[in-house]
Amino acid sequence: MADHARSSDPAVQQQLDRLTMLSPGRDVLGLERIGALLARVGNPQHRLPPVFHVAGTNGKGSTCAFLRAGLEAAGLRVHAYTSPHLVRFNERIRVAGTLIDDAALAPLLAEVLDQSADIAPSFFEATTAAAFLAFTRTAADACIIEVGLGGRLDATNVIHRPAVCGIAQLGLDHQAFLGDRIEDIAAEKAGIARPGVPLVTMDYPPGLADRVAEVARRAGAPWLPRGAAWDASAEGDMLAYRDAHGPLRLPLPALAGAHQAMNAALATAMLRHQTAFAIPDAALIAMPGGAHWPARLQRLDRGRLAADLPQDVELWLDGGHNPAAAAHIAAFFADDTRPLHMVFGLLDNKDLAGVLAPFAGIAASLSAVPVPDHASHGADAIIARAQALGIPATSAPDVPSALAQIVARLDGPGRILIAGSLYLAGQVLALNGTPPQ
C-alpha cells in the first residue's frame, strides 16, 4: 500500500520524496526493521511519557480523539501519533497538542532517513521513528499512539509498557495483510496486549471474544471488555457509563453518528482503568464535546466547495472504507426524508459490494469519481454495483464536477455525502480550504 505525502514546504517535500523512494518493506509487517531503526536513533520509544495505545478496525482514530480531549481537559499536555493524514503529513504528529511545524519536521525526517538506507524501512516505520523522536524532544505528560495496521506486528508495537491499551470495533479490512478470518484479525489486533497492562475493549461476539481473551491471557494482560468490566448506553441526550469506580453521566459526543457514543465510552473506560493519571470526572464530562476528528461524518458548512451549494443543501464528508464503517454512515442518514446524493470513490483493494450495500434504499443517486493518485475502482464497476442495488448512478472526472452535476439535478432541499476513501476525503478538505488543524 503505497503512501503519498505532499508538502508546500520544499525542505519537507525533499524528505517526503526520500520516504517514498525507500519503501521496499512497505508490504511486509514485522518489528525487525523498526527495531533496528529505533536503535540507531537512540531508542526513543523507551523515553515516551505514559502511552495510550489504541487498535481496532473502525473507531480507533475517534477513540484517540476522545482520549486527547479527556486528557487535555484534565490539564495535561498530550502528544499524539495517528494515521493516515488527510491533507498534510504534519497531521500525523501532534506535539504537545499542536501539529508539528515544517521547520521541525524536515530535519527530523532527515535524521531518521539518514540512518535508514540499509534497513529499508517502510514509509510507516520511518514516520513512526520520526514521531517517537519528536515526542522525546518536547515535554508532555501523555502520549496517544494509534496502531497503523493490525497490532501484533505493527511498527507502533514496540512500546513495552504502555499505561493502557484499547481495541475499538473489529471488522474485516486489510485482509491481504491480516487474513480473511475476522477471528485472526481480532487476534492480530489484540497483539498489542502487554503484561500487567489493562486491555480495554468493546464487546465482541463469542468467537472474537474468545480469541481476544486468549491473546490477553497469554500476554498476562488484564482483559476489560464492555459488558463485563464496564458498560455504557445512550439514554436520551446522555451517555450513561458505569464500572466499578461508579456511574458517570456524560453528554453525547459532538461528533456525528450514534456509533461515536461507544467510541467515547471506550475512551472513558481506558481513562478510568489506567493509573498513570487521576482524571477528574469534570474532564470526562467535557471530553465528548471537546473531541474533533475530521472526515468522520463531518459536515462541511463552510469553505469553497460548501459555498457553491444552495443554502438548503447540506454537504457531508466521511472516509469510511469498509462494510462496518459504511453501515454506521448509512444509519446516520437513514431516518432523514431529504434525498441523499453520494459522491463516491473507493480504492481498488477495498470491498466495493460490501461498502455500497448499506446505502441501498437510502441513497437517491451516486456519482462515481476516481481517488486521485491511488488505484481505485473504475467508474463502470461502481456504477454497475450501485445500479444493482437500485441506486441511480453516473460518473464524474472529479469531485467538483460531481457536485455540479448533482446541484443541476436538485429541485429542493437535500444532502450530499462524499464518501469511500480517506484519501478522497483529504482531497476534498484541501479543495474546500478546510484542512485539519
Short mmCIF file of C-alpha atoms in Angstrom, two decimals:
data_model
loop_
_atom_site.label_atom_id
_atom_site.label_comp_id
_atom_site.label_asym_id
_atom_site.label_seq_id
_atom_site.Cartn_x
_atom_site.Cartn_y
_atom_site.Cartn_z
CA MET A 1 0.00 0.00 0.00
CA ALA A 2 1.99 2.96 -1.26
CA ASP A 3 1.61 6.09 0.81
CA HIS A 4 1.51 9.53 -0.76
CA ALA A 5 2.53 12.72 1.00
CA ARG A 6 2.87 16.25 -0.26
CA SER A 7 4.08 19.44 1.37
CA SER A 8 4.21 23.06 0.29
CA ASP A 9 7.49 23.36 2.20
CA PRO A 10 10.41 22.42 -0.11
CA ALA A 11 12.57 21.07 2.73
CA VAL A 12 9.79 18.82 3.99
CA GLN A 13 8.94 17.69 0.46
CA GLN A 14 12.55 16.70 -0.15
CA GLN A 15 12.38 14.35 2.84
CA LEU A 16 8.93 13.03 1.90
CA ASP A 17 10.31 12.18 -1.54
CA ARG A 18 13.10 10.24 0.16
CA LEU A 19 10.49 8.45 2.25
CA THR A 20 8.54 7.41 -0.81
CA MET A 21 11.68 6.08 -2.52
CA LEU A 22 12.89 3.81 0.27
CA SER A 23 9.86 1.61 0.85
CA PRO A 24 10.64 -1.96 -0.29
CA GLY A 25 9.45 -3.09 3.16
CA ARG A 26 6.04 -1.46 2.82
CA ASP A 27 4.14 -4.71 2.26
CA VAL A 28 5.84 -6.80 4.94
CA LEU A 29 4.69 -6.49 8.54
CA GLY A 30 7.21 -7.11 11.29
CA LEU A 31 9.16 -5.46 14.09
CA GLU A 32 12.71 -6.18 12.90
CA ARG A 33 13.17 -3.11 10.72
CA ILE A 34 11.52 -0.66 13.12
CA GLY A 35 13.54 -2.13 15.98
CA ALA A 36 16.80 -1.69 14.10
CA LEU A 37 15.92 1.85 13.04
CA LEU A 38 14.87 2.93 16.52
CA ALA A 39 18.10 1.52 17.95
CA ARG A 40 20.11 3.73 15.58
CA VAL A 41 18.29 6.88 16.68
CA GLY A 42 18.60 6.16 20.40
CA ASN A 43 15.52 4.04 21.15
CA PRO A 44 13.15 6.97 21.74
CA GLN A 45 10.25 4.53 22.34
CA HIS A 46 11.71 3.88 25.79
CA ARG A 47 11.60 7.57 26.76
CA LEU A 48 8.00 8.44 25.95
CA PRO A 49 5.56 9.74 28.55
CA PRO A 50 2.76 7.29 29.56
CA VAL A 51 1.32 5.80 26.37
CA PHE A 52 -2.33 5.17 25.48
CA HIS A 53 -2.13 2.56 22.69
CA VAL A 54 -5.23 2.09 20.51
CA ALA A 55 -6.01 -0.57 17.88
CA GLY A 56 -9.17 -1.57 16.01
CA THR A 57 -10.73 -1.77 12.57
CA ASN A 58 -13.10 1.17 12.93
CA GLY A 59 -13.26 3.85 15.59
CA LYS A 60 -9.63 3.80 16.72
CA GLY A 61 -8.97 7.30 15.40
CA SER A 62 -12.11 8.67 17.02
CA THR A 63 -11.17 6.94 20.28
CA CYS A 64 -7.78 8.66 20.11
CA ALA A 65 -9.54 11.99 19.59
CA PHE A 66 -11.70 11.40 22.66
CA LEU A 67 -8.66 10.37 24.71
CA ARG A 68 -6.86 13.55 23.75
CA ALA A 69 -9.89 15.67 24.61
CA GLY A 70 -10.21 14.00 28.01
CA LEU A 71 -6.53 14.24 28.88
CA GLU A 72 -6.32 17.86 27.77
CA ALA A 73 -9.48 18.71 29.71
CA ALA A 74 -7.62 17.37 32.76
CA GLY A 75 -4.90 19.95 32.10
CA LEU A 76 -2.33 17.57 30.61
CA ARG A 77 -0.04 18.17 27.64
CA VAL A 78 -0.53 15.40 25.09
CA HIS A 79 1.48 14.04 22.16
CA ALA A 80 -0.47 12.08 19.51
CA TYR A 81 0.57 9.89 16.59
CA THR A 82 -2.22 8.96 14.17
CA SER A 83 -2.58 7.94 10.54
CA PRO A 84 -3.18 8.44 7.74
CA HIS A 85 -3.03 12.15 7.21
CA LEU A 86 -5.76 13.81 5.17
CA VAL A 87 -4.17 16.93 3.67
CA ARG A 88 -0.73 17.50 5.25
CA PHE A 89 1.70 14.90 6.51
CA ASN A 90 2.12 17.02 9.65
CA GLU A 91 -1.32 15.84 10.84
CA ARG A 92 0.23 12.51 11.85
CA ILE A 93 2.44 14.02 14.53
CA ARG A 94 0.87 16.27 17.16
CA VAL A 95 3.49 17.54 19.61
CA ALA A 96 2.17 18.69 22.99
CA GLY A 97 -1.21 19.43 21.41
CA THR A 98 -0.02 21.16 18.22
CA LEU A 99 0.61 19.75 14.74
CA ILE A 100 4.35 19.55 14.15
CA ASP A 101 5.56 22.51 12.10
CA ASP A 102 7.58 22.25 8.92
CA ALA A 103 10.71 23.76 10.47
CA ALA A 104 10.86 20.91 12.98
CA LEU A 105 9.59 18.18 10.66
CA ALA A 106 12.14 18.44 7.84
CA PRO A 107 15.29 17.92 9.93
CA LEU A 108 13.55 15.24 11.98
CA LEU A 109 12.70 13.20 8.88
CA ALA A 110 16.22 13.76 7.54
CA GLU A 111 17.72 12.48 10.79
CA VAL A 112 15.69 9.26 10.59
CA LEU A 113 16.26 8.74 6.87
CA ASP A 114 19.99 9.29 7.17
CA GLN A 115 20.04 6.23 9.44
CA SER A 116 17.72 4.14 7.25
CA ALA A 117 19.42 3.32 3.97
CA ASP A 118 20.49 -0.28 4.59
CA ILE A 119 17.43 -1.06 6.77
CA ALA A 120 14.89 -0.19 4.05
CA PRO A 121 12.04 0.64 6.41
CA SER A 122 8.51 1.17 5.18
CA PHE A 123 7.00 4.64 4.95
CA PHE A 124 5.06 3.99 8.16
CA GLU A 125 8.06 2.60 10.01
CA ALA A 126 10.16 5.66 9.20
CA THR A 127 7.39 8.04 10.20
CA THR A 128 6.85 6.13 13.44
CA ALA A 129 10.51 6.56 14.31
CA ALA A 130 10.30 10.27 13.49
CA ALA A 131 7.22 10.69 15.67
CA PHE A 132 8.82 8.95 18.63
CA LEU A 133 11.91 11.13 18.27
CA ALA A 134 9.76 14.26 18.15
CA PHE A 135 7.94 13.20 21.31
CA THR A 136 11.18 12.85 23.27
CA ARG A 137 12.31 16.38 22.41
CA THR A 138 9.30 18.32 23.69
CA ALA A 139 7.95 17.81 27.18
CA ALA A 140 4.45 16.38 27.53
CA ASP A 141 2.54 14.41 30.13
CA ALA A 142 0.94 11.70 27.98
CA CYS A 143 1.25 10.12 24.56
CA ILE A 144 -1.54 8.68 22.39
CA ILE A 145 -0.40 6.16 19.79
CA GLU A 146 -2.77 4.81 17.13
CA VAL A 147 -1.91 1.46 15.59
CA GLY A 148 -1.33 1.73 11.87
CA LEU A 149 -2.35 -1.75 10.70
CA GLY A 150 -3.17 -4.81 12.77
CA GLY A 151 -1.37 -4.65 16.09
CA ARG A 152 0.96 -7.56 16.83
CA LEU A 153 3.42 -6.73 14.04
CA ASP A 154 2.58 -3.04 13.64
CA ALA A 155 5.50 -0.64 13.89
CA THR A 156 3.92 1.06 16.93
CA ASN A 157 4.01 -2.21 18.88
CA VAL A 158 7.48 -1.55 20.24
CA ILE A 159 6.02 0.12 23.34
CA HIS A 160 6.78 -2.36 26.09
CA ARG A 161 4.91 -0.77 28.99
CA PRO A 162 2.00 1.47 27.95
CA ALA A 163 -0.33 2.93 30.56
CA VAL A 164 -3.32 1.22 28.96
CA CYS A 165 -4.25 -0.46 25.67
CA GLY A 166 -7.60 -0.27 23.91
CA ILE A 167 -9.28 -2.02 20.98
CA ALA A 168 -12.20 -0.40 19.20
CA GLN A 169 -14.66 -2.07 16.82
CA LEU A 170 -13.42 -5.13 14.93
CA GLY A 171 -14.22 -5.96 11.32
CA LEU A 172 -12.77 -7.13 8.02
CA ASP A 173 -10.19 -4.81 6.48
CA HIS A 174 -6.62 -5.12 5.18
CA GLN A 175 -7.23 -8.84 4.54
CA ALA A 176 -4.13 -9.03 2.34
CA PHE A 177 -2.06 -8.38 5.46
CA LEU A 178 -4.20 -9.74 8.30
CA GLY A 179 -6.08 -12.66 6.71
CA ASP A 180 -9.67 -13.29 5.68
CA ARG A 181 -10.94 -14.63 9.02
CA ILE A 182 -12.17 -11.99 11.42
CA GLU A 183 -11.08 -14.18 14.34
CA ASP A 184 -7.50 -13.99 13.11
CA ILE A 185 -7.80 -10.24 12.65
CA ALA A 186 -9.04 -9.98 16.25
CA ALA A 187 -6.00 -11.91 17.45
CA GLU A 188 -3.64 -9.66 15.46
CA LYS A 189 -5.15 -6.52 16.95
CA ALA A 190 -5.08 -7.98 20.46
CA GLY A 191 -1.35 -8.44 19.92
CA ILE A 192 -0.79 -5.00 21.49
CA ALA A 193 -1.56 -6.60 24.90
CA ARG A 194 1.25 -6.27 27.44
CA PRO A 195 1.91 -7.99 30.81
CA GLY A 196 0.06 -6.29 33.61
CA VAL A 197 -1.33 -3.54 31.35
CA PRO A 198 -5.13 -3.21 31.16
CA LEU A 199 -6.53 -4.19 27.73
CA VAL A 200 -9.84 -2.33 27.43
CA THR A 201 -12.10 -3.39 24.56
CA MET A 202 -15.55 -3.22 23.10
CA ASP A 203 -17.85 -6.22 23.44
CA TYR A 204 -17.38 -8.78 20.68
CA PRO A 205 -19.29 -11.88 19.53
CA PRO A 206 -18.20 -15.11 21.26
CA GLY A 207 -15.72 -16.28 18.60
CA LEU A 208 -13.91 -12.95 18.53
CA ALA A 209 -14.09 -12.50 22.29
CA ASP A 210 -12.52 -15.92 22.80
CA ARG A 211 -9.54 -15.04 20.59
CA VAL A 212 -9.01 -11.67 22.28
CA ALA A 213 -9.28 -13.31 25.71
CA GLU A 214 -6.75 -15.96 24.76
CA VAL A 215 -4.21 -13.43 23.43
CA ALA A 216 -4.64 -11.29 26.56
CA ARG A 217 -4.22 -14.34 28.79
CA ARG A 218 -1.02 -15.41 27.06
CA ALA A 219 0.35 -11.87 27.34
CA GLY A 220 -0.58 -11.59 31.02
CA ALA A 221 -2.80 -8.58 30.35
CA PRO A 222 -5.99 -7.99 32.36
CA TRP A 223 -8.79 -8.05 29.77
CA LEU A 224 -11.52 -5.47 30.44
CA PRO A 225 -14.32 -5.85 27.86
CA ARG A 226 -17.50 -3.85 27.65
CA GLY A 227 -20.34 -5.74 29.29
CA ALA A 228 -18.09 -7.18 32.00
CA ALA A 229 -15.56 -4.69 33.35
CA TRP A 230 -17.51 -1.66 32.13
CA ASP A 231 -20.61 -0.77 30.17
CA ALA A 232 -22.37 2.20 28.63
CA SER A 233 -25.61 3.08 26.88
CA ALA A 234 -27.10 6.13 25.22
CA GLU A 235 -30.09 7.35 27.20
CA GLY A 236 -31.81 10.32 25.61
CA ASP A 237 -29.20 13.02 25.19
CA MET A 238 -26.80 11.47 27.69
CA LEU A 239 -24.26 8.64 27.73
CA ALA A 240 -24.71 6.51 30.84
CA TYR A 241 -21.33 4.98 31.71
CA ARG A 242 -20.71 2.54 34.57
CA ASP A 243 -17.86 0.50 36.01
CA ALA A 244 -16.50 -0.49 39.42
CA HIS A 245 -15.46 3.11 40.05
CA GLY A 246 -19.10 4.16 39.93
CA PRO A 247 -21.62 5.51 37.41
CA LEU A 248 -21.00 8.57 35.29
CA ARG A 249 -23.36 10.52 33.06
CA LEU A 250 -21.72 12.19 30.07
CA PRO A 251 -23.14 14.31 27.26
CA LEU A 252 -23.39 12.60 23.91
CA PRO A 253 -20.44 13.35 21.60
CA ALA A 254 -20.34 16.36 19.34
CA LEU A 255 -19.01 14.02 16.64
CA ALA A 256 -21.92 12.94 14.44
CA GLY A 257 -23.16 9.35 14.37
CA ALA A 258 -24.70 7.10 17.01
CA HIS A 259 -21.57 4.89 16.96
CA GLN A 260 -19.45 7.72 18.39
CA ALA A 261 -21.13 7.29 21.78
CA MET A 262 -19.44 3.91 22.19
CA ASN A 263 -16.09 5.28 21.00
CA ALA A 264 -16.39 7.93 23.70
CA ALA A 265 -17.33 5.22 26.19
CA LEU A 266 -14.25 3.17 25.23
CA ALA A 267 -12.04 6.22 25.79
CA THR A 268 -13.74 6.79 29.14
CA ALA A 269 -13.07 3.19 30.15
CA MET A 270 -9.42 3.50 29.15
CA LEU A 271 -9.04 6.68 31.20
CA ARG A 272 -10.81 5.15 34.21
CA HIS A 273 -8.75 1.94 34.18
CA GLN A 274 -5.24 3.40 33.88
CA THR A 275 -3.24 4.52 36.89
CA ALA A 276 -0.73 6.96 35.37
CA PHE A 277 -3.07 9.91 35.94
CA ALA A 278 -6.04 10.76 38.12
CA ILE A 279 -8.59 12.06 35.63
CA PRO A 280 -11.35 14.07 37.33
CA ASP A 281 -14.97 13.44 36.40
CA ALA A 282 -15.20 17.03 35.15
CA ALA A 283 -12.61 16.23 32.45
CA LEU A 284 -14.51 13.11 31.40
CA ILE A 285 -17.74 15.10 31.18
CA ALA A 286 -16.01 17.69 28.98
CA MET A 287 -14.45 15.02 26.77
CA PRO A 288 -17.34 14.07 24.39
CA GLY A 289 -17.95 17.66 23.34
CA GLY A 290 -14.27 18.51 23.01
CA ALA A 291 -13.24 15.83 20.53
CA HIS A 292 -12.76 16.68 16.86
CA TRP A 293 -11.90 14.11 14.18
CA PRO A 294 -12.13 15.32 10.56
CA ALA A 295 -13.63 13.29 7.70
CA ARG A 296 -15.73 11.18 10.03
CA LEU A 297 -19.31 12.25 9.37
CA GLN A 298 -18.02 15.79 9.14
CA ARG A 299 -20.44 18.43 7.96
CA LEU A 300 -18.76 20.94 5.67
CA ASP A 301 -20.75 24.08 6.40
CA ARG A 302 -18.06 26.50 5.22
CA GLY A 303 -15.31 26.56 2.62
CA ARG A 304 -15.05 26.78 -1.14
CA LEU A 305 -16.98 23.63 -2.05
CA ALA A 306 -19.69 24.28 0.52
CA ALA A 307 -20.11 27.88 -0.68
CA ASP A 308 -21.07 26.69 -4.18
CA LEU A 309 -24.08 24.72 -2.93
CA PRO A 310 -27.62 26.01 -2.42
CA GLN A 311 -28.37 27.02 1.17
CA ASP A 312 -30.84 24.16 1.64
CA VAL A 313 -28.28 21.50 0.64
CA GLU A 314 -26.01 20.02 3.29
CA LEU A 315 -22.53 18.73 2.42
CA TRP A 316 -21.10 15.81 4.43
CA LEU A 317 -17.76 14.02 4.29
CA ASP A 318 -16.67 10.61 5.56
CA GLY A 319 -13.61 8.47 4.86
CA GLY A 320 -15.07 5.13 5.99
CA HIS A 321 -13.92 2.43 3.56
CA ASN A 322 -15.10 -0.95 4.82
CA PRO A 323 -18.56 -2.51 5.26
CA ALA A 324 -18.78 -1.93 9.01
CA ALA A 325 -17.94 1.76 8.65
CA ALA A 326 -20.37 2.09 5.74
CA ALA A 327 -23.17 0.61 7.86
CA HIS A 328 -22.64 3.30 10.52
CA ILE A 329 -22.58 6.05 7.90
CA ALA A 330 -25.74 4.81 6.18
CA ALA A 331 -27.55 4.51 9.51
CA PHE A 332 -26.82 8.16 10.23
CA PHE A 333 -28.65 9.24 7.06
CA ALA A 334 -31.40 6.62 7.08
CA ASP A 335 -34.04 8.46 9.10
CA ASP A 336 -33.99 11.75 7.19
CA THR A 337 -36.59 12.25 4.46
CA ARG A 338 -34.40 14.59 2.42
CA PRO A 339 -32.77 12.84 -0.55
CA LEU A 340 -29.17 11.72 -0.11
CA HIS A 341 -26.86 12.06 -3.11
CA MET A 342 -23.46 10.39 -2.93
CA VAL A 343 -20.11 11.25 -4.47
CA PHE A 344 -18.18 8.02 -4.17
CA GLY A 345 -14.62 6.79 -4.78
CA LEU A 346 -13.01 3.67 -3.33
CA LEU A 347 -9.53 2.13 -3.50
CA ASP A 348 -9.45 -0.99 -5.64
CA ASN A 349 -8.28 -3.19 -2.74
CA LYS A 350 -11.49 -2.45 -0.80
CA ASP A 351 -14.78 -4.36 -0.81
CA LEU A 352 -16.91 -2.40 -3.26
CA ALA A 353 -20.04 -4.51 -2.85
CA GLY A 354 -19.77 -4.51 0.93
CA VAL A 355 -19.22 -0.76 1.22
CA LEU A 356 -22.10 0.16 -1.09
CA ALA A 357 -24.65 -2.37 0.19
CA PRO A 358 -25.73 -0.39 3.29
CA PHE A 359 -26.81 2.53 1.09
CA ALA A 360 -29.44 0.54 -0.81
CA GLY A 361 -32.76 2.24 -0.22
CA ILE A 362 -31.03 5.26 1.34
CA ALA A 363 -29.05 6.90 -1.48
CA ALA A 364 -31.11 8.68 -4.13
CA SER A 365 -28.17 8.85 -6.54
CA LEU A 366 -24.46 8.19 -6.79
CA SER A 367 -21.68 9.88 -8.75
CA ALA A 368 -18.56 7.73 -9.15
CA VAL A 369 -15.20 9.55 -9.04
CA PRO A 370 -11.57 8.37 -9.05
CA VAL A 371 -9.41 8.64 -5.94
CA PRO A 372 -6.55 10.93 -7.04
CA ASP A 373 -3.05 9.42 -7.03
CA HIS A 374 -4.34 5.99 -5.96
CA ALA A 375 -5.50 2.86 -7.71
CA SER A 376 -9.27 2.90 -7.31
CA HIS A 377 -12.33 1.05 -8.53
CA GLY A 378 -13.31 2.18 -12.03
CA ALA A 379 -16.45 4.18 -12.66
CA ASP A 380 -18.06 1.37 -14.65
CA ALA A 381 -17.68 -1.08 -11.77
CA ILE A 382 -19.04 1.38 -9.21
CA ILE A 383 -21.98 2.30 -11.45
CA ALA A 384 -22.83 -1.34 -12.10
CA ARG A 385 -22.77 -2.21 -8.41
CA ALA A 386 -24.81 0.86 -7.44
CA GLN A 387 -27.42 0.18 -10.09
CA ALA A 388 -27.68 -3.45 -8.95
CA LEU A 389 -28.62 -2.04 -5.54
CA GLY A 390 -31.27 0.21 -7.08
CA ILE A 391 -29.19 3.39 -6.81
CA PRO A 392 -29.16 5.53 -9.99
CA ALA A 393 -25.52 6.18 -10.81
CA THR A 394 -23.35 8.25 -13.13
CA SER A 395 -19.68 9.23 -13.18
CA ALA A 396 -17.69 12.44 -12.99
CA PRO A 397 -13.98 13.17 -13.52
CA ASP A 398 -13.57 14.78 -10.10
CA VAL A 399 -15.44 15.92 -7.00
CA PRO A 400 -16.24 19.50 -8.11
CA SER A 401 -17.73 18.17 -11.34
CA ALA A 402 -19.77 15.60 -9.42
CA LEU A 403 -21.12 18.29 -7.10
CA ALA A 404 -22.05 20.49 -10.06
CA GLN A 405 -23.92 17.61 -11.69
CA ILE A 406 -25.86 16.89 -8.50
CA VAL A 407 -26.78 20.54 -7.97
CA ALA A 408 -28.06 20.73 -11.54
CA ARG A 409 -30.44 17.85 -10.81
CA LEU A 410 -31.70 19.08 -7.44
CA ASP A 411 -35.15 20.60 -7.16
CA GLY A 412 -35.28 21.20 -3.41
CA PRO A 413 -33.54 20.51 -0.09
CA GLY A 414 -31.09 17.64 0.01
CA ARG A 415 -27.89 16.22 1.40
CA ILE A 416 -24.68 15.32 -0.39
CA LEU A 417 -22.27 12.77 1.07
CA ILE A 418 -18.73 12.44 -0.26
CA ALA A 419 -17.53 9.03 0.86
CA GLY A 420 -15.49 5.89 0.24
CA SER A 421 -11.87 6.76 0.98
CA LEU A 422 -9.83 8.78 3.45
CA TYR A 423 -7.56 9.75 0.57
CA LEU A 424 -10.56 11.16 -1.29
CA ALA A 425 -11.64 12.91 1.91
CA GLY A 426 -8.25 14.54 2.18
CA GLN A 427 -8.52 15.90 -1.34
CA VAL A 428 -11.97 17.29 -0.53
CA LEU A 429 -10.73 19.08 2.58
CA ALA A 430 -7.91 20.59 0.56
CA LEU A 431 -10.25 21.70 -2.23
CA ASN A 432 -12.62 23.13 0.35
CA GLY A 433 -9.83 25.08 2.05
CA THR A 434 -10.54 23.46 5.43
CA PRO A 435 -7.56 21.23 6.28
CA PRO A 436 -7.29 19.68 9.76
CA GLN A 437 -5.73 21.96 12.36
#
